Coordinates of C-alpha atoms in Angstrom, one line a residue:
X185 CA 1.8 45.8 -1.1
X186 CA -0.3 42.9 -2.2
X187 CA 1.6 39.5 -2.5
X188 CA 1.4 37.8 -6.0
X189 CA 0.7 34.3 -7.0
X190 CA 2.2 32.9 -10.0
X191 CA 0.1 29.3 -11.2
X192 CA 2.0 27.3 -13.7
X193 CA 1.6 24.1 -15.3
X194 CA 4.0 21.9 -17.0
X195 CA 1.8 21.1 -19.7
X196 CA 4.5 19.9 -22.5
X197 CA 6.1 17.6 -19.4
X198 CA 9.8 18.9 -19.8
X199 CA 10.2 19.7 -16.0
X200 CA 9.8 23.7 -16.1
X201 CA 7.7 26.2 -16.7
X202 CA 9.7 28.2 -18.9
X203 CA 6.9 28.3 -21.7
X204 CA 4.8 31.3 -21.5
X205 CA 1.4 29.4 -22.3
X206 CA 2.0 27.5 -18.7
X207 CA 1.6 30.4 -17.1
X208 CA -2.3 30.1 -16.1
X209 CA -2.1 32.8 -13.6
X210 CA -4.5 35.1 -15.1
X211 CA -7.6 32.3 -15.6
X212 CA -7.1 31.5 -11.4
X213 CA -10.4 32.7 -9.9
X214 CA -9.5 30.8 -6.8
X215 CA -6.9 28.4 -5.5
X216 CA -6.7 26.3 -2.3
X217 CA -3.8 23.9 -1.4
X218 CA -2.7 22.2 2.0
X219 CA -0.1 19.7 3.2
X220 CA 1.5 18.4 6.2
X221 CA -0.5 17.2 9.0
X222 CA -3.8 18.1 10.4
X223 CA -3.8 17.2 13.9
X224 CA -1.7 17.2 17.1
X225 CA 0.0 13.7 17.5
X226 CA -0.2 12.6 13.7
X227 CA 2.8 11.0 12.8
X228 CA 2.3 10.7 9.0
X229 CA 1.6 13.7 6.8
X230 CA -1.7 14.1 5.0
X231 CA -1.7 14.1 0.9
X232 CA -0.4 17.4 -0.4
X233 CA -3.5 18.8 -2.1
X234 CA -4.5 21.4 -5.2
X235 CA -6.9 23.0 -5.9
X236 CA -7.4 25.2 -8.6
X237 CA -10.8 27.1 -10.4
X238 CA -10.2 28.5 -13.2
X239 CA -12.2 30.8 -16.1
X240 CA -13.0 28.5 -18.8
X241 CA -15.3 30.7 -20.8
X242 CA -13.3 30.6 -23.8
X243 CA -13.4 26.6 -23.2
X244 CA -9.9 26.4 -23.3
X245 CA -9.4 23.7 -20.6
X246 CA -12.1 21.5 -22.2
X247 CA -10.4 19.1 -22.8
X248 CA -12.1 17.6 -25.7
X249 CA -12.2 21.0 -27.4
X250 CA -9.8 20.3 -30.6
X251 CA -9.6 23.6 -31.0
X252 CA -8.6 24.7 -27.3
X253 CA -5.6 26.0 -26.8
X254 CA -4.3 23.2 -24.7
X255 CA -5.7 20.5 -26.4
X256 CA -4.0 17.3 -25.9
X257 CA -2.5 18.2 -23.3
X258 CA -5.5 18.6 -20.0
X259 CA -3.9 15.3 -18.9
X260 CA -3.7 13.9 -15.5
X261 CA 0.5 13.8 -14.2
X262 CA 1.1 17.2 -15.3
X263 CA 3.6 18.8 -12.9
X264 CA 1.7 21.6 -11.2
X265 CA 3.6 24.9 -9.1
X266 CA 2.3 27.9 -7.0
X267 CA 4.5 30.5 -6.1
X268 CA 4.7 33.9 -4.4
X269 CA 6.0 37.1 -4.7
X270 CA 6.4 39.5 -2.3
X271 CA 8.8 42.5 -1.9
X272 CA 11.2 41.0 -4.2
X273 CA 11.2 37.6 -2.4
X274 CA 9.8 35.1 -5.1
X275 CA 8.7 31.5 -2.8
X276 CA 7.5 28.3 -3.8
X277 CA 4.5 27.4 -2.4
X278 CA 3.4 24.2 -3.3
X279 CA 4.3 21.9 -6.2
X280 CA 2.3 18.3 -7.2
X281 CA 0.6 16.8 -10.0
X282 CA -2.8 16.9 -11.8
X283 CA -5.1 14.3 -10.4
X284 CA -8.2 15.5 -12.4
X285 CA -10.2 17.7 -14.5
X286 CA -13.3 19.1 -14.3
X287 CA -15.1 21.9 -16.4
X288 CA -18.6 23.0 -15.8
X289 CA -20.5 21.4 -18.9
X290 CA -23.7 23.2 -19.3
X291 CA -23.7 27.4 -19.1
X292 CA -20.9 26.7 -16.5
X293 CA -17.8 28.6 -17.7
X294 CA -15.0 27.5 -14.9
X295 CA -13.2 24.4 -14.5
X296 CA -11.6 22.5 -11.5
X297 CA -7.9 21.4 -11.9
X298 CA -7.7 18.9 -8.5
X299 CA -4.0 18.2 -7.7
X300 CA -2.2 16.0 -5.8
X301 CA 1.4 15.1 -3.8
X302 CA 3.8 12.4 -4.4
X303 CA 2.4 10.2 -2.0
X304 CA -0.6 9.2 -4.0
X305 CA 1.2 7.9 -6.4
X306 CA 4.1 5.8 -4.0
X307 CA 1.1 4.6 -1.0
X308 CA -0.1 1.5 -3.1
X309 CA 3.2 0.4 -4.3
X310 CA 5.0 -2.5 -3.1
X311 CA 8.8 -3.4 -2.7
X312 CA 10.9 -5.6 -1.4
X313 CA 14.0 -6.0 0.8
X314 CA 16.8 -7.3 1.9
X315 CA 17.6 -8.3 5.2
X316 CA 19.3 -5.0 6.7
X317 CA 21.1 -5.1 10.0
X318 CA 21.7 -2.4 12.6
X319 CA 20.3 0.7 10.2
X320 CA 19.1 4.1 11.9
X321 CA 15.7 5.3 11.1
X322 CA 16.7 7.6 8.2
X323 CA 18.7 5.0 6.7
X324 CA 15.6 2.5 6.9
X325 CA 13.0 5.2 5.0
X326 CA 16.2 6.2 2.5
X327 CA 16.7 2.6 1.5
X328 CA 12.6 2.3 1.4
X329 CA 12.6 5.3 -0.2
X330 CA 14.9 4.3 -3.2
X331 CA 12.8 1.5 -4.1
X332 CA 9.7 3.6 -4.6
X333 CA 8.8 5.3 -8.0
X334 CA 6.9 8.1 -9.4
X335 CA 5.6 8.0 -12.6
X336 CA 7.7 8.6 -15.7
X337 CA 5.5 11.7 -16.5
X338 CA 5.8 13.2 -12.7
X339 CA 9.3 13.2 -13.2
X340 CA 10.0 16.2 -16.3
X341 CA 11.8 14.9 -18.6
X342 CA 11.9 11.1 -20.1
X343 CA 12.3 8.8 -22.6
X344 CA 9.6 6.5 -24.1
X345 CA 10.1 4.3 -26.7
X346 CA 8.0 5.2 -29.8
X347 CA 6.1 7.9 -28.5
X348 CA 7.1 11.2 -30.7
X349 CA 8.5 14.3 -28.8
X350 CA 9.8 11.5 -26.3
X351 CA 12.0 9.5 -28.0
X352 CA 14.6 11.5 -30.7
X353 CA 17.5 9.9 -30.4
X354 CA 19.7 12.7 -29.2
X355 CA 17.1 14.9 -28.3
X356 CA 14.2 13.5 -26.0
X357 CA 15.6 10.8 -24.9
X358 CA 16.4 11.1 -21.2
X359 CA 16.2 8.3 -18.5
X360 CA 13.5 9.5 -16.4
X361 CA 14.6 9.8 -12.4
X362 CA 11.9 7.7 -10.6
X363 CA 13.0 8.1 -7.0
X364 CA 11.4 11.1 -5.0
X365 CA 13.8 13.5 -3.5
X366 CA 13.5 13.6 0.5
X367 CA 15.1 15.4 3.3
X368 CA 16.0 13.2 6.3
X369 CA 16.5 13.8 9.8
X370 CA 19.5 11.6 11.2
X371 CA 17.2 8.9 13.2
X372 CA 17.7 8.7 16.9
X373 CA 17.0 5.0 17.0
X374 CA 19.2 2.3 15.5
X375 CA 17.3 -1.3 14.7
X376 CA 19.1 -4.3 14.7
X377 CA 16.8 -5.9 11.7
X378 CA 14.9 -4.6 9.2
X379 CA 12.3 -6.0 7.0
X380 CA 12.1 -9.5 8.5
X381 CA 8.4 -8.8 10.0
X382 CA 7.0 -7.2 6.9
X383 CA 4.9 -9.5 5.8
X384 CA 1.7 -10.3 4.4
X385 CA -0.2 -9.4 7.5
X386 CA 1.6 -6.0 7.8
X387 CA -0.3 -3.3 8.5
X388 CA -1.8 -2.5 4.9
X389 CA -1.2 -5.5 3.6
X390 CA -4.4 -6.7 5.0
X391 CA -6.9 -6.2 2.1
X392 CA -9.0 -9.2 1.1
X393 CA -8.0 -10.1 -2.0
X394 CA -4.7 -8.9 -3.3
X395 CA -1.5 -11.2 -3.4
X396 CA 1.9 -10.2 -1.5
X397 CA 3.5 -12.3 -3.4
X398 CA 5.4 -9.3 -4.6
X399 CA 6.4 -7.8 -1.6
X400 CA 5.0 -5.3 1.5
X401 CA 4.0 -1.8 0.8
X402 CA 6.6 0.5 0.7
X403 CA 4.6 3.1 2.5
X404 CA 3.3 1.2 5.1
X405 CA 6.9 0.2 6.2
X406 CA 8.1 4.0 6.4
X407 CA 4.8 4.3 8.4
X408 CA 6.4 1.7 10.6
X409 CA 9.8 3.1 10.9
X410 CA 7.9 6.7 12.2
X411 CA 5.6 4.8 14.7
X412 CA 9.1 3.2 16.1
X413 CA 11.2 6.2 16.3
X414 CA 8.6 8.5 17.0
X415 CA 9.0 11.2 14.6
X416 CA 6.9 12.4 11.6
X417 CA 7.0 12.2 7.9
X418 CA 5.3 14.1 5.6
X419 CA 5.8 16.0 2.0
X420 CA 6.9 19.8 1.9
X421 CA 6.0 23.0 -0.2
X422 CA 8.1 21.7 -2.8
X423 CA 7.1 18.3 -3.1
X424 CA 10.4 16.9 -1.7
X425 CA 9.7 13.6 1.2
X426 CA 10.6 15.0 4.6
X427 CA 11.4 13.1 7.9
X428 CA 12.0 14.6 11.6
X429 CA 13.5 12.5 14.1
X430 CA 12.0 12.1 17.3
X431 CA 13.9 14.8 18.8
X432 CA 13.4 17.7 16.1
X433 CA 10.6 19.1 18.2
X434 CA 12.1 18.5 21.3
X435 CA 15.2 20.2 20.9
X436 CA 14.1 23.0 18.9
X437 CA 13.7 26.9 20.8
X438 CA 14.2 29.1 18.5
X439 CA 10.7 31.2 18.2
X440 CA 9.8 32.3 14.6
X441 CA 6.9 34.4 14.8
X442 CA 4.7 35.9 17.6
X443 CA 0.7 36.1 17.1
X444 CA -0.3 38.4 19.8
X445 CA -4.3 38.5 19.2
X446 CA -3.6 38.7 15.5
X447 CA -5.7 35.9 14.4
X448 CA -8.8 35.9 12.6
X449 CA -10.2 32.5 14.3
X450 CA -8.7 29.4 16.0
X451 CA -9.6 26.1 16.7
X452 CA -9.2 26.0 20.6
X453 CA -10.0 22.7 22.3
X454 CA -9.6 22.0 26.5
X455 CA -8.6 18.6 27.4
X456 CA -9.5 16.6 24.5
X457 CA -6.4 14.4 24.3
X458 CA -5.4 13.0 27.4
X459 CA -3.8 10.0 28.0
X460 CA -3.3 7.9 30.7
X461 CA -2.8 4.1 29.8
X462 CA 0.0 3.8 27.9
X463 CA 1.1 0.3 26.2
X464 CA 4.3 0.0 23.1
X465 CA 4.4 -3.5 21.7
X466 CA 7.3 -5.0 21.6
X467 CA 8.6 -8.1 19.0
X468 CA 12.2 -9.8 20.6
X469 CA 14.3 -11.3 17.8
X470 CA 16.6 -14.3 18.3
X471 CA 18.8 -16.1 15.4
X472 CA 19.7 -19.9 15.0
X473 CA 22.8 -21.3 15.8
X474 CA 23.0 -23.4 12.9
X475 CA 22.0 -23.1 9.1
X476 CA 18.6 -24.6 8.2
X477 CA 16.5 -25.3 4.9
X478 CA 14.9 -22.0 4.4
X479 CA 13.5 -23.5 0.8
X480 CA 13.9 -26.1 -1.9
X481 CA 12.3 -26.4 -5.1
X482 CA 9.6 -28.9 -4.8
X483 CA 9.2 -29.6 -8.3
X484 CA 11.3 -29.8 -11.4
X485 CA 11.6 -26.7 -13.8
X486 CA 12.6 -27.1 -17.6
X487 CA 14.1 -24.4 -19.4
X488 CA 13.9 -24.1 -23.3
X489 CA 17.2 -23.6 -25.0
X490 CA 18.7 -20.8 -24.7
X491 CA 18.5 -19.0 -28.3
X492 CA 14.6 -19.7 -27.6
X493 CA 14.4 -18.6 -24.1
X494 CA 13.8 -14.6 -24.2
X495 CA 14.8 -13.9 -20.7
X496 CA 15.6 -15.8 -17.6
X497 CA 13.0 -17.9 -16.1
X498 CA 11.9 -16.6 -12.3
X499 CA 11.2 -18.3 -9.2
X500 CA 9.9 -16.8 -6.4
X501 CA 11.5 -18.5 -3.3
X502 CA 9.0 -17.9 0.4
X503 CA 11.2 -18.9 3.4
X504 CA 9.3 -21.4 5.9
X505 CA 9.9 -23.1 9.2
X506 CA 10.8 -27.3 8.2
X507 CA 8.3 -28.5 10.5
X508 CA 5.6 -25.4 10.8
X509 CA 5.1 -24.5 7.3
X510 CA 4.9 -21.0 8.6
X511 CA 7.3 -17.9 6.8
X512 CA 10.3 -17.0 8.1
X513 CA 12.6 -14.5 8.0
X514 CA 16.2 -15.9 6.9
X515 CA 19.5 -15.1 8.1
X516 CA 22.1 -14.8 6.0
X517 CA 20.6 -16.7 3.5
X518 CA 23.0 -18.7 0.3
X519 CA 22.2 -21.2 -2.1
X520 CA 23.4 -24.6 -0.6
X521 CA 22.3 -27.0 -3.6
X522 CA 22.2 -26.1 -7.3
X523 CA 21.5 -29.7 -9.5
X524 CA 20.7 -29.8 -13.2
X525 CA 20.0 -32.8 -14.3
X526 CA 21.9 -34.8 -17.1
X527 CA 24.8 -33.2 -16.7
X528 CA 23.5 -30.1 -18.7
X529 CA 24.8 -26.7 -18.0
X530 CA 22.1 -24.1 -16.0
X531 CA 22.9 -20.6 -14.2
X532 CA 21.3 -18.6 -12.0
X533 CA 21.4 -15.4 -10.0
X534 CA 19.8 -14.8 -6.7
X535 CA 18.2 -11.9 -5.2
X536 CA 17.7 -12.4 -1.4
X537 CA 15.1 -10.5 0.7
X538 CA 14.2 -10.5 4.3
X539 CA 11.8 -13.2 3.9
X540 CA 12.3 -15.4 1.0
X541 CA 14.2 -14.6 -2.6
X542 CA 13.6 -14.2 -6.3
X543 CA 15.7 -17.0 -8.4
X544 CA 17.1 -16.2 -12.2
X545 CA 17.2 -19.2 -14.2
X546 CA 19.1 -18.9 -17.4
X547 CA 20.0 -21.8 -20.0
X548 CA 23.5 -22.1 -21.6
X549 CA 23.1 -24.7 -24.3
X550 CA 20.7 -24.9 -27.2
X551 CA 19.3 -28.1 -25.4
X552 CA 16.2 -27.9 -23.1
X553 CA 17.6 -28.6 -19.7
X554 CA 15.9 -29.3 -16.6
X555 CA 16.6 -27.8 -12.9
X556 CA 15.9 -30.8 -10.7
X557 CA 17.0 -29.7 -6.9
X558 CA 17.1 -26.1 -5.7
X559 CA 18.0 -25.5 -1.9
X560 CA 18.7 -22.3 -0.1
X561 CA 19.8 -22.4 3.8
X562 CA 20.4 -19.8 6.1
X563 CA 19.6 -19.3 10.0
X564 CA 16.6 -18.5 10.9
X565 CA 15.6 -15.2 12.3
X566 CA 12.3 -16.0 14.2
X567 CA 10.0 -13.1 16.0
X568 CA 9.0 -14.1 19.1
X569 CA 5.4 -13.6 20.6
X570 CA 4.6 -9.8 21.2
X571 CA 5.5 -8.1 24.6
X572 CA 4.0 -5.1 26.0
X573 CA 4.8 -2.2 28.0
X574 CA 2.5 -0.5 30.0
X575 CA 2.5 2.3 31.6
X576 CA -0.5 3.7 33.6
X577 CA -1.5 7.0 35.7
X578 CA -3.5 5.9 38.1
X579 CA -4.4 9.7 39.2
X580 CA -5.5 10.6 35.7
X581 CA -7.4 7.1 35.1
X582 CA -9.5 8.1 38.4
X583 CA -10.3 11.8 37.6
X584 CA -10.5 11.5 33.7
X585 CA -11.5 8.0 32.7
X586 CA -9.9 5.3 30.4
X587 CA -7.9 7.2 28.1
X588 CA -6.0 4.4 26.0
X589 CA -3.2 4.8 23.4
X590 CA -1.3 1.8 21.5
X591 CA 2.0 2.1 19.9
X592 CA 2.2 -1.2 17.6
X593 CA 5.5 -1.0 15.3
X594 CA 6.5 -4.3 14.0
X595 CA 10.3 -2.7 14.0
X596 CA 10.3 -2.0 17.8
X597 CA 12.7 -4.7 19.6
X598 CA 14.3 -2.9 22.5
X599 CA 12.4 -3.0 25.7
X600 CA 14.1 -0.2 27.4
X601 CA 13.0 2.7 24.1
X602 CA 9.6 1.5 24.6
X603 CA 9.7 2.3 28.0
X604 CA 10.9 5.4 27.5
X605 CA 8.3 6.1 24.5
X606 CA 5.6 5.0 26.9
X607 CA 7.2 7.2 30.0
X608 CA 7.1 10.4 27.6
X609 CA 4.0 10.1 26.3
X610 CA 2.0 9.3 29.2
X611 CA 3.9 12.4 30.6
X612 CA 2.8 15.1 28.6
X613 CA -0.7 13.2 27.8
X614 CA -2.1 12.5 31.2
X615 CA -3.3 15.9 32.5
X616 CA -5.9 18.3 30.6
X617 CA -4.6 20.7 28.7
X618 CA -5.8 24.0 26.7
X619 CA -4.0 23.9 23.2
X620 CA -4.4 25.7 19.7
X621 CA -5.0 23.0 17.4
X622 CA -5.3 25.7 14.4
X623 CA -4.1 29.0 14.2
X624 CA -6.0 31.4 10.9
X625 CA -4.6 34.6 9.9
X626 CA -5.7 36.5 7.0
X627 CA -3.2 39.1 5.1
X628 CA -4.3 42.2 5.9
X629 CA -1.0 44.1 6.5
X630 CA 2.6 43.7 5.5
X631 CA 4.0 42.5 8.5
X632 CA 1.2 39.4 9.0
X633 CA 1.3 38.7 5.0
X634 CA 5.1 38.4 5.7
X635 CA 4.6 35.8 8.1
X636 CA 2.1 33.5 6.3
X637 CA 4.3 33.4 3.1
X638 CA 7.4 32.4 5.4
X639 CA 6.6 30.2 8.7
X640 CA 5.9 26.9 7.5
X641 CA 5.9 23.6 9.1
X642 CA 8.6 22.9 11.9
X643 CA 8.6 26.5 13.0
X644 CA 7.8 27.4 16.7
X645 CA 5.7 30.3 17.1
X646 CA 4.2 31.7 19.7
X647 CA 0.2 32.6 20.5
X648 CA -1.4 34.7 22.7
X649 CA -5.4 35.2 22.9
X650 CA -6.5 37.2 25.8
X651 CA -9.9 35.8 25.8
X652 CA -8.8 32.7 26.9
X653 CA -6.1 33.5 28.9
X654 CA -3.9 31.8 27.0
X655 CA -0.1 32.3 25.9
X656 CA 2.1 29.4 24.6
X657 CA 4.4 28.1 22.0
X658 CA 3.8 25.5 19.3
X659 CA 4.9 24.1 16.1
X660 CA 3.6 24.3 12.5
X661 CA 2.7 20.3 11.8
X662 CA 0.6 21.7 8.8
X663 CA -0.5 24.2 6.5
X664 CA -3.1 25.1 4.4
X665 CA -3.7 28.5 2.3
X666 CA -6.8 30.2 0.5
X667 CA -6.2 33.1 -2.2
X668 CA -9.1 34.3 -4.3
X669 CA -10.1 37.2 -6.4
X670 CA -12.7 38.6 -3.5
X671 CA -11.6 37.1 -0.6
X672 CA -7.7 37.7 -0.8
X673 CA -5.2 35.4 0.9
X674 CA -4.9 33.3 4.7
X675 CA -3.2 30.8 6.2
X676 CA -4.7 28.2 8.0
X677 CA -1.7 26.3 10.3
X678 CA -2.3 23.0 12.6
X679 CA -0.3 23.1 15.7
X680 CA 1.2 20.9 18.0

């Protein structure tokens, strides 16, 4: 029985695919989509890709064809689903968004629809923080998480002021849901703070150029939280954010599947990631006795009166050392002085992150008013100079060379986990190995089109290949899939 693959697009953005025209399942001529990650050791899952040709002869999916049958609507965000069907069992397969378009132009009658995941569209963001205190991993990404959005238009259905078939009172006009859905491991580590080292020279934040005036990126922090705990993140079939904690892989025996010679080709490496220097870096944190001045206002603000005054005047508040000038992370941070000069009347709400705080200035007389002293204090959380563990294997160093690997996660404060990260790793890094890093299998019977269509990433399975003299067990990390016309349907999975 041959499996079938249902392509649909959400062209009229209403977050389903209920309308028969989204159906494109009979223009696919090919499709290839992947997600998860690619190699052994990769902590952060690769973007969730799309890739679709389709027949275009009638030039339906040109998109500046006002006659085509989609016309208007070959737009980039359009919500995007593959899904299989076989023996009764109906399985999503992918879901993301389209990043682009592309017909043939000339006597070329196909066109490319190139899709992509959620993280795309959250990676560039930024956000900022709070101060949190003594959060576990999942907590930390959940929180990060909820701060990030996806377009209005990735979401199904919203409301947009003004824009008809959006915006009917009654009818259309939903509050879009901007947060992506996730699945999260409980963490196995707990961190005493969050957010206090995310700054400026975090990680991505390094670009020449751009301001952080606005905050850290989002996704570089949950890349942070994963480098500390050890575990993996990555998007799934569906779409939805998913995080395993560092033990997931550790703890998990059940075996899925067994591939006893059964696949087409493999990528089979010998000894190609040892290890054998080991070093976690390591930032102590220590807090003030006694409240200091995080900030004051250096100069005088005037506000206009309050009927003329649209909406509340911001002020972005950096913390800094009193003698250094350098930024700081604040502890318990509270506004200590408030002054508005002659006696006029002034208010203000405060939004305190990690390392400084966003001030709302609001006027509640008709006279222009002027804010002469702002001060916050708090105690100040300072991050000490870096320590590092190191671990070496003096055995392996000797016979194999300088095999170096650096953990560097601004969240790590505990001395004894980062011995133990470096103790494990160096472990079962320091000797050569023979390991599967990709696993193909093409559906040529039921039983091995069953498997493709079900083991997905985080299931063990187990490989044997007699020409190597090989038999062990591994995990999904990654996926990718190929179906066409001619060349029918495989699986591609990376394995760890």
């Amino acid at each position: 029985m041959d499996v079938t693959f249902t392509f649909s697009i959400d062209w009229d953005s209403d977050d389903d695919w209920d309308e028969a025209y989204e159906d494109v399942s009979k223009y696919v001529k090919s499709a290839n989509w992947s997600m998860g990650m690619s190699k052994p050791n990769q902590l952060m899952g690769n973007e969730s890709r799309l890739s679709l040709v389709l027949n275009n002869t009638d030039k339906r999916f040109s998109p500046e064809n006002a006659s085509g049958a989609y016309y208007g609507e070959l737009v980039p965000f359009r919500k995007v689903r593959v899904q299989s069907t076989y023996e009764g069992t109906t399985r999503t397969m992918y879901v993301g968004w389209i990043d682009t378009i592309e017909p043939q132009g000339g006597d070329g009658r196909t066109v490319a629809v190139r899709c992509v995941g959620a993280k795309q569209f959250m990676q560039d963001q930024t956000i900022r923080l709070p101060l949190l205190e003594n959060l576990r991993s999942d907590e930390i990404i959940q929180a990060i998480l909820e701060k990030l959005q996806t377009p209005p238009a990735l979401t199904g259905q919203h409301w947009i002021l003004g824009l008809a078939g959006a915006s009917e009172l009654g009818e259309s006009t939903y509050l879009a849901d901007l947060a992506p859905s996730y699945s999260l491991d409980t963490g196995d580590t707990t961190f005493p703070y969050v957010a206090d080292t995310w700054d400026k020279n975090f990680h991505g934040n390094q670009y020449v150029g751009e301001s952080w005036e606005a905050g850290f990126k989002g996704y570089d922090a949950i890349k942070d939280v994963v480098k500390a705990e050890r575990g993996r993140f990555f998007f799934d079939r569906t779409g939805v954010a998913t995080f395993w904690n560092r033990s997931r892989l550790q703890t998990s025996v059940t075996l899925a599947a067994t591939f006893d010679n059964e696949h087409k080709s493999a990528d089979y490496r010998y000894g190609e990631d040892i290890i054998n220097d080991v070093r976690v870096m390591v930032y102590p944190r220590q807090i003030s006795d006694a409240a200091v001045t995080l900030w004051e206002l250096e100069e005088e603000i005037q506000l206009r009166p309050a009927s003329k005054l649209k909406r509340p005047k911001t002020v972005r508040a950096t913390f800094t050392d009193e003698d250094s000038g350098v930024e700081i992370a604040g502890y318990e941070p509270y506004v200590d002085q408030f002054v508005v000069a002659d006696g006029d009347s002034a208010g203000y709400t405060v939004d305190f992150q990690a390392r400084g705080a966003q001030i709302a200035l609001t006027n509640h007389t008709e006279n222009k008013v002027t804010i002469s002293t702002i001060v916050i204090k708090g105690r100040r959380l300072t991050s000490f100079d870096t320590i590092e563990v190191q671990v070496i294997d003096g055995v392996s160093r000797v016979a194999y060379g300088w095999k170096e690997y650096v953990v560097d996660s601004k969240l790590q404060a505990d001395l004894n986990l980062a011995e133990s990260v470096a103790d494990y790793e160096l472990f079962r890094r320091k000797d050569p190995l023979g390991v599967f890093y990709s696993l193909e299998v093409q559906a040529v019977d039921d039983t091995r089109t069953e498997q493709i269509l079900t083991r997905t990433m985080g299931d063990r399975i187990r490989v044997i290949d007699d020409q190597l003299v090989h038999d062990a067990e591994y995990f999904i990390i990654g996926e990718a899939h190929t179906w066409g016309l001619r060349q029918g349907y495989k699986v591609q999975w990376n394995l760890e």
